[in-house]
Coordinates of C-alpha atoms in Angstrom, one line a residue:
Chain E
X126 CA -54.0 138.9 36.1
X127 CA -56.5 137.5 33.5
X128 CA -55.3 134.3 31.8
X129 CA -55.7 136.0 28.4
X130 CA -53.4 138.9 29.5
X131 CA -50.8 136.3 30.5
X132 CA -51.2 134.8 27.1
X133 CA -50.8 138.1 25.3
X134 CA -47.6 138.8 27.4
X135 CA -46.3 135.4 26.6
X136 CA -46.8 136.0 22.8
X137 CA -45.1 139.4 23.2
X138 CA -42.2 137.8 25.1
X139 CA -41.9 135.1 22.4
X140 CA -41.6 137.7 19.6
X141 CA -39.1 139.7 21.6
X142 CA -36.9 136.7 22.1
X143 CA -37.2 135.8 18.4
X144 CA -36.2 139.3 17.4
X145 CA -33.1 139.1 19.6
X146 CA -31.9 136.0 17.9
X147 CA -33.0 133.4 20.4
X148 CA -33.5 130.1 18.5
X149 CA -37.2 129.4 17.8
X150 CA -37.3 126.2 19.8
X151 CA -35.9 127.8 22.9
X152 CA -38.2 130.8 22.7
X153 CA -41.2 128.4 22.4
X154 CA -40.0 126.2 25.2
X155 CA -39.2 129.0 27.6
X156 CA -42.4 130.9 27.1
X157 CA -44.3 127.6 27.2
X158 CA -42.6 126.5 30.4
X159 CA -42.8 129.8 32.3
X160 CA -46.4 130.4 31.0
X161 CA -47.6 126.9 32.1
X162 CA -45.9 127.3 35.5
X163 CA -47.8 130.5 36.0
X164 CA -51.1 129.1 34.8
X165 CA -51.0 125.7 36.5
X166 CA -48.0 125.5 38.8
X167 CA -44.4 124.3 38.6
X168 CA -45.0 120.6 39.4
X169 CA -47.5 119.9 36.6
X170 CA -45.4 121.9 34.2
X171 CA -42.3 119.7 35.0
X172 CA -44.5 116.7 34.4
X173 CA -45.5 118.1 31.0
X174 CA -41.9 119.0 30.1
X175 CA -40.8 115.5 31.1
X176 CA -43.3 113.6 29.0
X177 CA -43.5 115.9 25.9
X178 CA -40.0 115.1 24.5
X179 CA -40.6 111.3 25.0
X180 CA -44.1 111.4 23.4
X181 CA -42.9 113.5 20.5
X182 CA -39.6 111.6 20.1
X183 CA -41.4 108.2 20.0
X184 CA -44.4 109.2 17.9
X185 CA -44.9 106.7 15.1
X186 CA -46.9 109.2 13.2
X187 CA -44.0 111.6 13.1
X188 CA -41.6 109.0 11.7
X189 CA -43.0 110.1 8.3
X190 CA -41.0 113.3 8.6
X191 CA -37.4 111.9 8.5
X192 CA -38.4 109.3 5.8
X193 CA -39.8 111.9 3.4
X194 CA -36.9 114.2 4.1
X195 CA -34.5 111.3 3.3
X196 CA -36.4 110.7 0.0
X197 CA -35.9 114.3 -1.0
X198 CA -32.2 114.3 0.0
X199 CA -31.6 111.2 -2.1
X200 CA -33.6 112.6 -5.0
X201 CA -31.4 115.8 -4.9
X202 CA -28.1 113.8 -4.8
X203 CA -29.1 111.5 -7.6
X204 CA -29.8 114.2 -10.2
X205 CA -33.5 113.5 -10.6
X206 CA -34.1 117.3 -10.9
X207 CA -31.7 117.4 -13.9
X208 CA -33.7 114.7 -15.7
X209 CA -36.9 116.6 -15.1
X210 CA -35.6 119.9 -16.4
X211 CA -34.1 118.3 -19.5
X212 CA -37.4 116.6 -20.3
X213 CA -39.4 119.9 -19.7
X214 CA -36.9 121.8 -21.8
X215 CA -37.3 119.5 -24.8
X216 CA -41.0 119.2 -24.5
X217 CA -41.4 123.0 -24.5
X218 CA -38.7 123.8 -27.0
X219 CA -39.7 126.4 -29.6
X220 CA -42.2 128.2 -27.3
X221 CA -41.3 131.7 -26.1
X222 CA -40.5 131.5 -22.4
X223 CA -40.3 127.7 -22.8
X224 CA -37.3 127.4 -20.5
X225 CA -39.0 129.4 -17.8
X226 CA -42.1 127.3 -18.0
X227 CA -40.0 124.2 -18.1
X228 CA -38.2 125.3 -14.9
X229 CA -41.5 125.8 -13.2
X230 CA -42.9 122.4 -14.4
X231 CA -39.7 120.6 -13.3
X232 CA -39.7 122.4 -9.9
X233 CA -43.3 121.3 -9.3
X234 CA -42.4 117.7 -10.2
X235 CA -39.2 117.7 -8.2
X236 CA -41.2 119.2 -5.2
X237 CA -43.4 116.2 -5.4
X238 CA -40.5 114.0 -4.3
X239 CA -38.6 116.5 -2.3
X240 CA -41.2 118.2 -0.2
X241 CA -39.1 121.3 0.6
X242 CA -39.3 124.7 -1.2
X243 CA -35.8 125.9 -0.4
X244 CA -34.3 122.6 -1.5
X245 CA -36.3 122.7 -4.7
X246 CA -35.3 126.3 -5.5
X247 CA -31.6 125.6 -4.7
X248 CA -31.5 122.4 -6.8
X249 CA -33.4 123.8 -9.8
X250 CA -31.4 127.0 -9.8
X251 CA -28.2 125.1 -10.0
X252 CA -29.5 123.2 -13.0
X253 CA -31.7 125.6 -14.9
X254 CA -30.2 129.0 -14.3
X255 CA -27.0 128.4 -16.3
X256 CA -29.1 127.2 -19.3
X257 CA -31.5 130.1 -19.1
X258 CA -28.6 132.5 -19.0
X259 CA -26.9 130.8 -21.9
X260 CA -30.1 131.0 -23.9
X261 CA -30.2 134.8 -23.3
X262 CA -33.0 135.0 -20.7
X263 CA -33.2 138.2 -18.7
X264 CA -32.1 137.7 -15.1
X265 CA -35.5 138.9 -13.8
X266 CA -37.5 136.3 -15.7
X267 CA -35.0 133.6 -14.9
X268 CA -34.9 134.4 -11.2
X269 CA -38.7 135.0 -10.9
X270 CA -39.6 131.7 -12.5
X271 CA -37.1 129.7 -10.4
X272 CA -38.1 131.4 -7.1
X273 CA -41.8 130.9 -7.9
X274 CA -41.3 127.3 -9.2
X275 CA -39.3 126.4 -6.1
X276 CA -42.0 127.6 -3.8
X277 CA -44.4 124.9 -5.2
X278 CA -42.4 122.3 -3.4
X279 CA -44.3 122.7 -0.2
X280 CA -47.8 122.7 -1.8
X281 CA -47.5 119.4 -3.7
X282 CA -47.5 116.2 -1.7
X283 CA -45.5 115.0 0.2
X284 CA -45.2 118.5 1.7
X285 CA -43.0 118.4 4.8
X286 CA -44.7 121.5 6.3
X287 CA -48.1 119.8 5.9
X288 CA -46.8 116.8 7.9
X289 CA -45.8 119.2 10.7
X290 CA -49.1 121.0 10.4
X291 CA -50.9 117.7 10.7
X292 CA -49.0 116.9 14.0
X293 CA -49.8 120.3 15.5
X294 CA -53.3 120.7 14.3
X295 CA -54.1 117.0 14.9
X296 CA -55.2 116.4 11.3
X297 CA -54.8 113.4 9.0
X298 CA -51.7 113.5 6.8
X299 CA -53.3 111.6 3.9
X300 CA -56.2 114.1 4.0
X301 CA -53.9 117.0 3.8
X302 CA -51.8 115.4 1.1
X303 CA -55.0 114.9 -0.9
X304 CA -56.2 118.4 -0.2
X305 CA -53.0 120.0 -1.5
X306 CA -53.0 118.3 -4.9
X307 CA -55.5 120.4 -6.8
X308 CA -54.3 123.8 -5.4
X309 CA -50.7 122.6 -6.1
X310 CA -51.5 121.8 -9.8
X311 CA -53.5 125.1 -10.1
X312 CA -50.6 127.1 -8.7
X313 CA -48.2 125.4 -11.1
X314 CA -50.5 126.3 -14.0
X315 CA -50.8 129.9 -12.8
X316 CA -47.1 130.3 -12.5
X317 CA -46.6 128.9 -16.0
X318 CA -49.2 131.3 -17.3
X319 CA -47.4 134.3 -15.7
X320 CA -44.1 133.1 -17.2
X321 CA -45.7 132.9 -20.7
X322 CA -47.3 136.3 -20.3
X323 CA -44.1 137.8 -19.0
X324 CA -42.1 136.3 -21.9
X325 CA -44.6 137.5 -24.5
X326 CA -45.0 141.0 -23.1
X327 CA -41.2 141.5 -22.8
X328 CA -40.0 139.6 -25.8
X329 CA -36.4 140.8 -25.2
X330 CA -36.5 138.9 -21.8
X331 CA -37.0 135.5 -23.4
X332 CA -35.5 134.8 -26.9
X333 CA -37.1 132.1 -28.9
X334 CA -35.4 128.7 -28.9
X335 CA -35.1 126.2 -31.7
X336 CA -38.1 123.9 -32.0
X337 CA -37.8 120.1 -32.0
X338 CA -39.7 117.3 -33.7
X339 CA -42.8 115.6 -32.1
X340 CA -40.8 112.4 -31.9
X341 CA -38.1 114.1 -29.8
X342 CA -40.8 115.6 -27.5
X343 CA -42.4 112.2 -27.0
X344 CA -39.1 110.6 -26.4
X345 CA -38.1 113.3 -23.8
X346 CA -41.2 112.3 -21.8
X347 CA -39.6 109.0 -21.0
X348 CA -36.5 110.6 -19.4
X349 CA -37.8 111.3 -15.9
X350 CA -39.6 107.9 -15.5
X351 CA -37.9 107.5 -12.1
X352 CA -39.8 110.5 -10.8
X353 CA -43.1 109.0 -12.0
X354 CA -42.2 105.7 -10.4
X355 CA -41.3 107.2 -7.0
X356 CA -44.4 109.6 -7.0
X357 CA -46.8 106.9 -8.1
X358 CA -45.6 104.4 -5.5
X359 CA -45.6 106.9 -2.6
X360 CA -48.3 109.4 -3.1
X361 CA -50.4 107.0 -5.2
X362 CA -50.1 104.5 -2.4
X363 CA -51.3 106.9 0.2
X364 CA -54.2 108.1 -2.0
X365 CA -55.2 104.5 -2.8
X366 CA -55.1 103.7 0.9
X367 CA -52.5 101.0 0.3
X368 CA -49.9 102.6 2.5
X369 CA -49.9 104.7 5.6
X370 CA -47.8 107.9 5.2
X371 CA -44.9 106.3 7.2
X372 CA -45.0 103.3 5.0
X373 CA -45.1 105.5 1.9
X374 CA -42.1 107.5 3.2
X375 CA -40.1 104.3 3.8
X376 CA -40.9 102.9 0.4
X377 CA -40.3 106.3 -1.3
X378 CA -36.9 106.7 0.4
X379 CA -35.9 103.1 -0.4
X380 CA -37.1 103.4 -4.1
X381 CA -35.1 106.6 -4.5
X382 CA -32.0 104.9 -3.1
X383 CA -32.6 101.8 -5.3
X384 CA -33.1 103.8 -8.5
X385 CA -30.1 106.0 -7.7
X386 CA -27.9 102.9 -7.2
X387 CA -29.3 101.2 -10.3
X388 CA -28.6 104.2 -12.5
X389 CA -25.1 104.5 -10.9
X390 CA -25.9 108.0 -9.7
X391 CA -25.8 107.3 -6.0
X392 CA -22.4 106.6 -4.4
X393 CA -22.0 105.3 -0.8
X394 CA -20.6 108.8 0.1
X395 CA -23.7 110.4 -1.5
X396 CA -26.0 108.1 0.4
X397 CA -24.3 108.8 3.7
X398 CA -24.4 112.5 3.1
X399 CA -28.1 112.3 2.4
X400 CA -28.7 110.3 5.6
X401 CA -26.6 112.6 7.7
X402 CA -28.3 115.7 6.3
X403 CA -31.7 114.1 7.2
X404 CA -30.5 113.6 10.8
X405 CA -29.3 117.1 11.1
X406 CA -32.4 118.7 9.6
X407 CA -34.7 116.5 11.8
X408 CA -32.5 117.3 14.9
X409 CA -33.5 120.9 14.6
X410 CA -37.1 120.2 13.6
X411 CA -38.0 117.9 16.5
X412 CA -36.7 120.2 19.2
X413 CA -39.0 122.9 17.7
X414 CA -41.9 120.5 18.0
X415 CA -41.0 119.9 21.7
X416 CA -41.2 123.6 22.3
X417 CA -44.3 124.1 20.2
X418 CA -46.1 121.5 22.3
X419 CA -45.4 123.3 25.5
X420 CA -46.3 126.6 23.9
X421 CA -49.5 125.2 22.5
X422 CA -50.6 123.9 25.9
X423 CA -49.9 127.3 27.4
X424 CA -52.0 129.1 24.8
X425 CA -54.9 126.7 25.3
X426 CA -54.8 127.4 29.0
X427 CA -54.8 131.2 28.6
X428 CA -57.9 131.0 26.3
X429 CA -56.2 133.6 24.1
X430 CA -57.9 132.3 20.9
X431 CA -61.3 132.5 22.7
X432 CA -60.5 136.1 23.6
X433 CA -59.6 136.9 20.0
X434 CA -62.8 135.3 18.7
X435 CA -64.9 137.2 21.3
X436 CA -63.1 140.4 20.3
X437 CA -63.8 139.8 16.6
X438 CA -67.5 139.1 17.4
X439 CA -67.8 142.3 19.5
X440 CA -66.3 144.3 16.6
X441 CA -68.9 142.6 14.4
X442 CA -66.2 141.1 12.2
X443 CA -67.3 138.4 9.8
X444 CA -65.4 135.1 9.5
X445 CA -64.1 136.3 6.1
X446 CA -62.8 139.6 7.6
X447 CA -61.0 137.6 10.3
X448 CA -59.5 135.3 7.8
X449 CA -58.3 138.2 5.7
X450 CA -56.7 139.7 8.8
X451 CA -55.0 136.4 9.6
X452 CA -53.7 136.2 6.0
X453 CA -52.4 139.7 6.1
X454 CA -50.7 138.9 9.4
X455 CA -49.1 135.8 7.9
X456 CA -47.8 137.8 4.9
X457 CA -46.2 140.3 7.4
X458 CA -44.8 137.5 9.5
X459 CA -43.4 136.0 6.3
X460 CA -41.1 139.0 6.1
X461 CA -39.1 137.8 9.1
X462 CA -40.3 134.4 10.2
X463 CA -39.2 131.1 8.7
X464 CA -42.1 128.9 7.5
X465 CA -41.9 126.1 10.1
X466 CA -41.3 128.6 13.0
X467 CA -44.3 130.6 11.7
X468 CA -46.5 127.5 11.7
X469 CA -45.5 126.3 15.2
X470 CA -45.9 129.8 16.7
X471 CA -49.1 130.8 15.1
X472 CA -51.2 127.7 14.6
X473 CA -52.0 127.2 18.3
X474 CA -53.3 130.8 18.4
X475 CA -55.1 131.0 15.1
X476 CA -56.5 127.6 14.4
X477 CA -59.1 127.6 17.3
X478 CA -60.2 131.0 16.0
X479 CA -60.4 129.7 12.4
X480 CA -62.5 126.7 13.6
X481 CA -64.8 128.9 15.6
X482 CA -65.7 130.8 12.5
X483 CA -66.6 127.5 10.8
X484 CA -63.6 127.0 8.5
X485 CA -62.3 123.5 7.9
X486 CA -58.8 122.9 9.4
X487 CA -57.7 120.9 6.4
X488 CA -58.7 123.8 4.1
X489 CA -57.0 126.2 6.4
X490 CA -53.8 124.1 6.3
X491 CA -53.7 124.5 2.5
X492 CA -54.4 128.3 2.7
X493 CA -51.6 128.5 5.3
X494 CA -49.1 126.8 3.0
X495 CA -50.1 129.1 0.1
X496 CA -49.5 132.1 2.3
X497 CA -46.2 130.7 3.4
X498 CA -45.3 130.4 -0.3
X499 CA -46.0 134.1 -0.7
X500 CA -43.6 134.7 2.2
X501 CA -40.9 132.6 0.5
X502 CA -40.9 134.7 -2.6
X503 CA -42.0 138.2 -1.6
X504 CA -39.4 140.9 -1.3
X505 CA -37.5 142.0 0.6
X506 CA -37.0 138.8 2.8
X507 CA -38.3 135.9 0.6
X508 CA -35.9 133.0 1.3
X509 CA -36.1 131.6 -2.2
X510 CA -34.8 134.9 -3.6
X511 CA -31.7 134.7 -1.4
X512 CA -31.2 131.1 -2.4
X513 CA -31.1 132.2 -6.1
X514 CA -28.8 135.0 -5.3
X515 CA -26.5 132.6 -3.4
X516 CA -26.2 130.5 -6.6
X517 CA -25.8 133.6 -8.9
X518 CA -23.7 136.1 -6.9
X519 CA -23.4 138.4 -9.9
X520 CA -27.2 138.7 -10.2
X521 CA -28.5 142.0 -8.7
X522 CA -31.0 141.6 -6.0
X523 CA -33.1 144.4 -7.6
X524 CA -33.3 142.2 -10.8
X525 CA -34.5 139.3 -8.7
X526 CA -37.1 141.5 -6.9
X527 CA -38.3 142.9 -10.2
X528 CA -38.7 139.4 -11.6
X529 CA -40.7 138.0 -8.8
X530 CA -43.4 140.7 -8.6
X531 CA -45.5 139.4 -11.5
X532 CA -45.4 135.9 -10.0
X533 CA -46.8 137.1 -6.7
X534 CA -50.2 137.5 -8.3
X535 CA -50.5 133.7 -8.8
X536 CA -50.6 132.6 -5.2
X537 CA -52.8 135.6 -4.3
X538 CA -55.3 134.6 -7.0
X539 CA -55.2 131.1 -5.7
X540 CA -56.0 132.3 -2.1
X541 CA -59.0 134.2 -3.5
X542 CA -60.1 131.0 -5.4
X543 CA -59.7 129.0 -2.2
X544 CA -62.2 131.3 -0.5
X545 CA -64.6 131.3 -3.4
X546 CA -64.3 127.5 -4.0
X547 CA -63.2 125.7 -0.8
X548 CA -63.9 122.5 -2.7
X549 CA -60.6 123.0 -4.5
X550 CA -59.0 121.6 -1.3
X551 CA -61.9 119.7 0.2
X552 CA -63.2 117.7 -2.7
X553 CA -60.4 115.2 -3.2
X554 CA -60.1 114.2 0.5
X555 CA -63.8 113.7 0.6
X556 CA -63.8 111.5 -2.5
X557 CA -60.8 109.5 -1.2
X558 CA -61.6 109.2 2.5
X559 CA -65.2 110.2 3.0
X560 CA -66.5 113.1 5.1
X561 CA -64.0 114.0 7.8
Chain I
X266 CA -7.2 119.7 28.9
X267 CA -7.1 122.6 26.5
X268 CA -10.1 124.1 24.7
X269 CA -9.5 122.7 21.2
X270 CA -8.9 119.1 22.6
X271 CA -12.2 119.4 24.6
X272 CA -14.0 120.6 21.5
X273 CA -12.6 117.8 19.4
X274 CA -13.8 115.2 22.0
X275 CA -17.2 116.7 22.0
X276 CA -17.2 116.7 18.2
X277 CA -16.3 113.0 18.3
X278 CA -19.3 112.4 20.5
X279 CA -21.5 114.3 18.0
X280 CA -20.2 112.1 15.2
X281 CA -21.0 108.9 17.2
X282 CA -24.5 110.2 17.9
X283 CA -25.0 111.2 14.3
X284 CA -24.1 107.7 13.2
X285 CA -26.4 106.2 15.8
X286 CA -29.2 108.3 14.5
X287 CA -28.3 107.4 11.0
X288 CA -28.4 103.7 11.8
X289 CA -31.8 104.2 13.5
X290 CA -33.2 106.0 10.4
X291 CA -32.1 103.2 8.1
X292 CA -33.5 100.6 10.5
X293 CA -36.8 102.5 10.6
X294 CA -36.9 102.5 6.8
X295 CA -36.1 98.9 6.4
X296 CA -38.3 97.6 9.2
X297 CA -41.3 99.4 7.7
X298 CA -40.4 98.3 4.2
X299 CA -40.1 94.6 5.2
X300 CA -43.3 94.9 7.3
X301 CA -45.3 96.1 4.3
X302 CA -43.8 93.5 2.0
X303 CA -44.6 90.7 4.5
X304 CA -48.1 92.0 5.0
X305 CA -48.9 92.1 1.3
X306 CA -46.9 89.1 0.1
X307 CA -47.5 86.7 2.9
X308 CA -50.2 88.3 5.0
X309 CA -47.8 88.1 7.9
X310 CA -46.6 91.5 9.1
X311 CA -43.5 91.7 11.4
X312 CA -44.6 91.4 15.0
X313 CA -43.7 94.5 16.9
X314 CA -42.7 96.6 13.8
X315 CA -44.7 99.5 15.0
X316 CA -43.0 99.5 18.4
X317 CA -39.6 99.0 16.8
X318 CA -40.1 102.1 14.7
X319 CA -41.1 104.0 17.9
X320 CA -37.8 102.8 19.5
X321 CA -35.8 103.8 16.5
X322 CA -37.5 107.2 16.5
X323 CA -36.2 107.7 20.0
X324 CA -32.6 106.8 19.0
X325 CA -33.0 109.0 15.9
X326 CA -34.5 112.1 17.6
X327 CA -32.4 112.2 20.8
X328 CA -29.1 111.5 19.1
X329 CA -29.9 113.6 16.1
X330 CA -30.2 116.9 17.9
X331 CA -26.5 116.9 19.0
X332 CA -25.4 117.9 15.5
X333 CA -27.9 120.8 15.4
X334 CA -26.7 122.0 18.8
X335 CA -22.9 121.8 18.3
X336 CA -23.0 123.2 14.8
X337 CA -25.6 125.9 15.8
X338 CA -28.0 124.8 13.1
X339 CA -31.1 125.7 15.0
X340 CA -33.5 128.1 13.3
X341 CA -33.0 131.7 14.3
X342 CA -34.4 135.0 13.0
X343 CA -31.2 136.9 12.2
X344 CA -32.8 140.2 11.3
X345 CA -30.7 142.0 14.0
X346 CA -27.4 140.9 12.3
X347 CA -27.6 143.8 9.9
X348 CA -28.9 146.3 12.5
X349 CA -26.8 145.8 15.6
X350 CA -23.0 146.1 16.1
X351 CA -21.0 142.9 15.5
X352 CA -20.0 142.7 19.2
X353 CA -23.7 142.7 20.3
X354 CA -24.6 140.0 17.7
X355 CA -21.8 137.8 19.0
X356 CA -23.0 138.3 22.5
X357 CA -26.5 137.3 21.5
X358 CA -25.1 134.2 19.8
X359 CA -23.3 133.4 23.1
X360 CA -26.5 134.0 25.0
X361 CA -28.3 131.6 22.7
X362 CA -25.6 129.0 23.4
X363 CA -26.1 129.3 27.1
X364 CA -29.9 129.2 26.7
X365 CA -29.5 126.0 24.6
X366 CA -27.6 124.2 27.4
X367 CA -30.1 125.5 30.0
X368 CA -33.2 124.5 28.0
X369 CA -32.1 121.1 27.0
X370 CA -30.9 120.4 30.6
X371 CA -34.4 121.5 31.8
X372 CA -36.0 118.9 29.5
X373 CA -33.5 116.2 30.6
X374 CA -34.1 117.0 34.3
X375 CA -37.9 116.9 33.8
X376 CA -37.6 113.6 32.0
X377 CA -35.9 111.8 35.0
X378 CA -39.1 111.6 37.1
X379 CA -41.3 109.9 34.5
X380 CA -38.4 107.6 33.6
X381 CA -38.0 106.5 37.2
X382 CA -41.8 106.0 37.4
X383 CA -41.7 103.9 34.3
X384 CA -39.0 101.8 35.9
X385 CA -40.9 101.4 39.2
X386 CA -44.2 100.5 37.5
X387 CA -42.5 97.8 35.4
X388 CA -44.6 98.4 32.3
X389 CA -43.7 96.6 29.2
X390 CA -44.3 97.2 25.5
X391 CA -47.3 95.2 24.3
X392 CA -45.7 93.4 21.3
X393 CA -42.0 93.6 21.8
X394 CA -42.4 92.7 25.5
X395 CA -39.5 94.9 26.5
X396 CA -39.7 97.2 29.5
X397 CA -40.7 100.7 28.7
X398 CA -38.0 102.1 30.9
X399 CA -35.5 100.9 28.3
X400 CA -37.0 103.4 25.9
X401 CA -36.7 106.1 28.5
X402 CA -33.1 105.1 29.1
X403 CA -32.4 105.4 25.4
X404 CA -33.9 108.9 25.4
X405 CA -32.0 110.0 28.5
X406 CA -28.6 108.7 27.2
X407 CA -29.2 110.5 23.9
X408 CA -30.2 113.8 25.6
X409 CA -27.2 113.6 27.9
X410 CA -25.0 113.5 24.8
X411 CA -27.0 116.4 23.4
X412 CA -26.3 118.5 26.5
X413 CA -22.6 117.9 26.1
X414 CA -22.8 118.9 22.5
X415 CA -24.8 122.0 23.4
X416 CA -22.1 122.8 26.0
X417 CA -19.5 122.2 23.3
X418 CA -20.9 125.1 21.3
X419 CA -19.9 127.3 24.3
X420 CA -16.2 126.7 23.6
X421 CA -16.6 126.9 19.9
X422 CA -15.9 130.2 18.1
X423 CA -19.2 132.0 17.4
X424 CA -20.3 131.9 13.7
X425 CA -20.0 135.1 11.7
X426 CA -23.0 137.3 11.9
X427 CA -24.8 137.9 8.6
X428 CA -23.1 141.3 7.8
X429 CA -19.6 139.7 8.3
X430 CA -20.2 137.1 5.6
X431 CA -19.1 137.2 2.1
X432 CA -21.6 139.0 0.0
X433 CA -23.9 136.6 -1.8

């Protein structure tokens, strides 16, 4: 049997297992183990399976993952998100849709210390949704802005998914963190624009709020200074080349703890809960990385990406057409695959193909994250939509679906812009770190 | 020993491993922090900080996975929950429990040979000057606990499939 056929059967087996509820890490490991055994024999496969967990589990570069997750957990417990929303609400008071725009801005800022979309959506929903409802906002606009705002969490640095992408695609974390900044800011601006348009086209969806004085607005800006401090120290430190990502993660986590304790918002119980949550989350992440390594090695041996590339060339498909097909595939996968699982399953197959067509892996990482964001918010399975409904059980799912549709145009527009102007992602890494 | 007593013992093991992983995480954070401070303030970074973080990562990763296994926190695609009959979904959850034990045992078994090789070669870490087989031992002890916790899920009641849950 041809290696590429074995590869295709392996991918099919993987999806079958996933469909039948086999945990992602087990499906990756079993397909990787059996596939490698067929391709190169049982003894070398055992050698690989013996060293992969040790190499991954002791990788200094991966220590950034628990440290940034801890920083996000502590930020959630200490109510940083609440400060951000309060400030945004006052600054935008008096504007139609101001609360929706404020929720998006606060989500983007909170994402910049949290790194997770679902956590951002959950936290901001808890804080902003009651206020939006009290102000008479329609559930569709409230849910749409919160789901969309929450999804920004993985596109602004420090994005947890980009750290995992860096490990799998063998890319530099600082470069990826630099690459995602401009697209992250652009997407935030796009979402805000959609919220303003939405609120102004459907005036009954967003009643006007009372305006405040300029002095009050300026004073509100001082509220979330802790956010600025943590962000500047961690991400600023990485951009300036002062800290490595692991060092920035340590400093960020410690600063978040220190600020929480100083403001008397972090109790010992809260700190322990944050640490234990970090352990539990990483416990499931690292086993997936074990499995993904075995799977990736198998895919490389089968030369499946080469077969796909040759197939595309025989069909006279241009690089752009291949990329469009990959993006459509990701949007479809997003209906049933969770973001990290999707990354670890597909990157070994798609990345070599993407590189072969001359696209930059850093640029592709950012496009991938934007597509994942679409998956997080598009009906019927967008995870952020369920997060919002879990916090507002009385809100109809149809209202939430209706509210998110206008926001879906924003990431799709950004993907188009990324193709037209790749420098949106590649300019800042080049300025900060030189040509890759 | 009855089933609930066995489960509570396994859960106690999980808590011990969770705390070990937590201590490793905090140590990792503090070592890196002090290292940065010493480097910038006194131009004298901590010797072996990098390797210490690697060691703590092993404690963290191999002890941290127990909670994910015993509490069935691993990522699954639960589309079938709303399609298949409850009995079949429960059977699939049980199958996943068995596969978890088998797969993590496979990793543990595969790790024994390189661990023994590391012991016989007598390699040491460059800065900490400790034998590398200690690191392997840490990983193997952690993974042994993880196997027990994965096995513990076999005697735990299966979680409710999605369509059995309260509507959200």
